[in-house]
Coordinates of C-alpha atoms in Angstrom, one line a residue:
M1 CA 269.2 0.0 49.5
I2 CA 265.8 -0.7 51.0
T3 CA 263.9 1.7 49.6
L4 CA 265.1 0.8 46.0
Y5 CA 264.3 -2.9 47.3
S6 CA 260.7 -1.0 49.0
I7 CA 260.0 1.0 45.6
L8 CA 259.9 -2.7 43.1
L9 CA 258.1 -4.1 46.0
T10 CA 254.8 -2.0 45.8
V11 CA 255.6 -1.6 42.1
S12 CA 255.4 -5.4 41.9
V13 CA 253.3 -6.2 44.0
Y14 CA 251.0 -3.8 42.6
Y15 CA 251.3 -5.1 39.1
F16 CA 250.5 -8.6 40.2
A17 CA 247.7 -7.1 42.1
R18 CA 246.5 -5.3 38.8
F19 CA 246.7 -9.3 37.1
L20 CA 244.8 -11.0 40.1
A21 CA 241.6 -9.0 40.1
A22 CA 241.6 -8.7 36.2
K23 CA 240.9 -12.4 36.5
Y24 CA 239.6 -13.0 39.3
S25 CA 236.8 -11.2 40.0
S26 CA 236.1 -10.7 43.6
P27 CA 236.3 -7.9 46.7
L28 CA 238.7 -9.9 47.9
T29 CA 241.2 -9.9 44.8
S30 CA 240.5 -5.8 44.6
P31 CA 244.2 -5.1 44.4
V32 CA 244.4 -2.8 47.3
F33 CA 243.7 -5.0 49.6
I34 CA 245.3 -7.5 48.0
S35 CA 248.6 -5.8 47.9
T36 CA 248.3 -4.0 50.8
V37 CA 248.6 -7.7 52.6
I38 CA 251.5 -9.3 50.6
I39 CA 253.6 -6.3 51.0
I40 CA 252.8 -5.8 54.5
I41 CA 254.0 -9.9 54.6
F42 CA 256.9 -9.1 52.2
L43 CA 258.3 -6.9 54.7
V44 CA 257.7 -9.1 57.3
M45 CA 259.7 -11.7 56.8
S46 CA 262.5 -9.7 55.2
N47 CA 262.6 -7.9 58.3
V48 CA 262.3 -4.5 56.8
S49 CA 260.4 -2.2 59.8
Y50 CA 258.0 0.4 58.6
D51 CA 260.3 3.5 59.8
E52 CA 263.1 1.7 57.0
Y53 CA 259.8 1.4 54.2
I54 CA 259.3 5.7 55.0
P55 CA 261.6 7.2 52.5
A56 CA 260.1 4.8 49.8
K57 CA 256.6 5.7 50.7
N58 CA 257.1 9.6 50.4
I59 CA 258.6 9.1 47.0
M60 CA 255.5 7.0 46.2
T61 CA 253.4 9.6 47.5
Y62 CA 255.1 12.6 46.5
L63 CA 253.7 10.9 43.1
L64 CA 250.2 11.3 43.8
G65 CA 249.9 15.1 44.1
P66 CA 250.6 14.9 39.8
A67 CA 247.8 12.1 40.0
T68 CA 245.4 14.3 41.2
V69 CA 246.3 17.1 39.4
A70 CA 245.1 14.2 36.0
L71 CA 242.2 13.6 37.4
A72 CA 240.7 17.4 36.8
V73 CA 241.1 16.6 32.8
P74 CA 238.2 14.2 32.6
I75 CA 236.2 15.8 35.3
Y76 CA 236.4 19.4 32.7
K77 CA 235.9 16.6 29.3
N78 CA 232.8 16.0 31.8
R79 CA 231.8 19.7 33.0
L80 CA 227.9 20.0 31.2
L81 CA 227.5 17.1 33.0
F82 CA 228.9 18.1 36.2
A83 CA 226.7 21.3 35.1
K84 CA 223.3 19.8 35.0
Y85 CA 223.5 18.1 38.0
F86 CA 225.2 20.1 40.0
G87 CA 222.2 20.7 42.7
A88 CA 221.4 17.1 43.1
A89 CA 225.2 16.8 43.8
I90 CA 226.0 19.3 46.2
M91 CA 222.9 18.3 47.7
G92 CA 224.1 14.1 47.7
I93 CA 227.1 14.5 49.2
S94 CA 226.1 16.5 51.7
I95 CA 223.9 14.0 52.8
G96 CA 226.3 11.2 52.3
I97 CA 228.5 13.6 54.3
V98 CA 226.8 13.9 56.9
T99 CA 224.9 10.3 57.1
T100 CA 228.7 8.8 57.2
I101 CA 229.6 11.4 60.3
T102 CA 226.3 10.5 62.2
S103 CA 227.0 6.8 61.3
A104 CA 230.3 6.5 62.7
I105 CA 229.4 8.5 66.2
L106 CA 226.6 5.9 66.3
L107 CA 228.5 3.2 66.4
A108 CA 231.5 4.5 68.6
K109 CA 228.6 5.3 71.5
C110 CA 226.8 1.5 71.1
F111 CA 229.9 0.0 71.6
Q112 CA 231.5 3.0 73.6
F113 CA 234.4 4.1 72.2
S114 CA 237.2 5.7 74.2
K115 CA 237.4 9.3 71.9
A116 CA 240.3 8.7 70.5
F117 CA 238.4 6.2 68.5
T118 CA 235.3 8.6 67.6
L119 CA 237.4 11.2 66.5
A120 CA 239.0 9.2 63.9
L121 CA 235.6 7.5 62.8
T122 CA 234.5 10.8 62.3
V123 CA 236.8 11.4 59.6
K124 CA 236.8 8.9 58.4
S125 CA 235.7 9.4 54.3
V126 CA 238.2 11.6 54.1
T127 CA 241.5 11.6 51.8
V128 CA 244.2 11.0 54.4
P129 CA 246.1 14.5 54.1
V130 CA 242.8 16.4 54.2
A131 CA 241.7 14.1 57.6
T132 CA 245.2 14.8 59.5
E133 CA 245.3 18.1 58.6
I134 CA 241.9 17.9 60.3
G135 CA 242.5 15.9 62.9
K136 CA 245.4 18.2 64.7
I137 CA 242.4 21.0 64.4
I138 CA 240.5 18.8 66.3
H139 CA 243.2 17.2 68.7
G140 CA 242.6 13.5 67.5
N141 CA 245.2 10.5 66.9
I142 CA 246.7 11.1 64.0
S143 CA 247.6 7.7 62.8
L144 CA 244.5 6.7 63.7
I145 CA 242.8 8.6 62.0
A146 CA 245.0 7.5 58.9
A147 CA 244.9 4.1 59.8
Y148 CA 240.9 4.8 59.7
V149 CA 240.2 6.4 56.6
I150 CA 242.5 4.1 54.2
I151 CA 240.7 1.0 55.8
T152 CA 237.7 2.7 54.8
G153 CA 238.4 3.6 51.1
M154 CA 239.6 0.3 51.1
I155 CA 236.4 -1.5 52.4
G156 CA 234.6 1.4 49.9
A157 CA 236.3 -0.1 47.3
M158 CA 236.5 -3.9 47.4
F159 CA 232.0 -3.7 47.8
G160 CA 231.7 -0.5 46.7
A161 CA 230.3 -0.8 42.8
K162 CA 228.8 -4.1 44.6
L163 CA 226.6 -2.4 46.9
L164 CA 225.8 0.1 44.0
N165 CA 224.4 -3.2 41.8
M166 CA 222.8 -4.6 44.5
F167 CA 220.4 -1.6 45.1
K168 CA 220.4 -1.2 41.1
V169 CA 222.1 1.5 41.4
D170 CA 223.2 2.0 37.4
H171 CA 223.5 5.8 36.8
P172 CA 227.4 6.9 35.4
F173 CA 227.3 10.1 37.7
A174 CA 225.4 8.2 40.5
R175 CA 227.7 5.7 40.7
G176 CA 230.1 7.9 41.0
L177 CA 229.1 10.3 43.4
S178 CA 228.8 7.7 45.8
I179 CA 232.6 6.2 46.0
G180 CA 233.7 9.1 46.1
T181 CA 232.0 11.0 48.8
I182 CA 232.2 8.1 50.8
A183 CA 235.5 6.2 49.9
H184 CA 238.1 9.2 49.2
G185 CA 241.1 8.2 46.9
I186 CA 240.7 4.5 47.2
G187 CA 237.6 4.7 46.1
T188 CA 237.8 7.1 43.2
A189 CA 240.6 4.5 42.2
E190 CA 238.2 2.3 41.6
A191 CA 235.9 3.9 40.0
I192 CA 237.7 4.8 37.2
K193 CA 238.5 1.9 35.8
E194 CA 233.8 1.4 35.1
G195 CA 234.7 4.7 33.1
E196 CA 235.6 7.9 33.1
I197 CA 232.1 9.3 34.0
Q198 CA 232.2 7.6 37.4
G199 CA 236.1 8.5 37.7
A200 CA 235.3 11.8 37.1
V201 CA 232.4 12.4 39.6
S202 CA 234.2 10.9 42.3
G203 CA 237.0 12.8 41.8
A204 CA 234.9 15.6 42.3
A205 CA 232.9 14.6 45.0
M206 CA 236.1 13.3 47.2
G207 CA 237.3 16.9 46.6
I208 CA 233.7 18.6 48.0
A209 CA 233.0 16.0 50.8
A210 CA 236.7 16.9 52.2
V211 CA 235.8 20.9 51.7
F212 CA 232.4 20.8 53.4
T213 CA 233.8 17.8 56.2
S214 CA 236.5 20.0 56.8
F215 CA 234.6 23.6 57.8
I216 CA 232.2 20.7 59.3
I217 CA 233.7 18.7 61.7
P218 CA 235.6 21.1 63.4
Y219 CA 232.2 23.2 64.6
L220 CA 230.5 19.7 65.2
I221 CA 233.3 18.0 68.0
P222 CA 233.0 20.2 70.8
L223 CA 229.8 20.3 70.7
L224 CA 229.2 16.0 71.2
F225 CA 232.7 15.9 73.3

């Protein structure tokens, strides 16, 4: 019963958040952000613990597989565009990965974060399934890593497009590449709303960034600690 309640609550709140975002355009009405806040409030008021919510979460998470695979369709449709900008895309993703890892380490050292916090920050821009696997290799706190990844994606979804607009980055390929590299799946969900090209490029960038980071982090961490 709790599982059914949790699923219906999550889906209903998300649709409400989509409606709210369409009516009031603001970073604070980003569907992922606003729905997360509302769901937490409802679960607390209903005395539903996270452990009780997990079965519903697992069912909905399972559906992410087909949704992710579906990203292959726009990628295939825009394959000629990918071939045209392949070199620039690889360079952009590589620079993005190095920048996000370096900035995370500098931030951690500046505020004297613990090793657990620092390790979690280094993989904050990688999609959750990959980040947690990297976390096992580098002996990081999996819960902390998952939290940072979700927060990063949420911030990217809320403010990514605004920042790109501020710096006058208007090319669909560049916008998708930036969001996918930094804000992974949550950012990609927002990029798709801008257009098919942005969504396709963001999805591809998310996957490539995850692969690159998986190779870099396990070798980089021993050099830092």
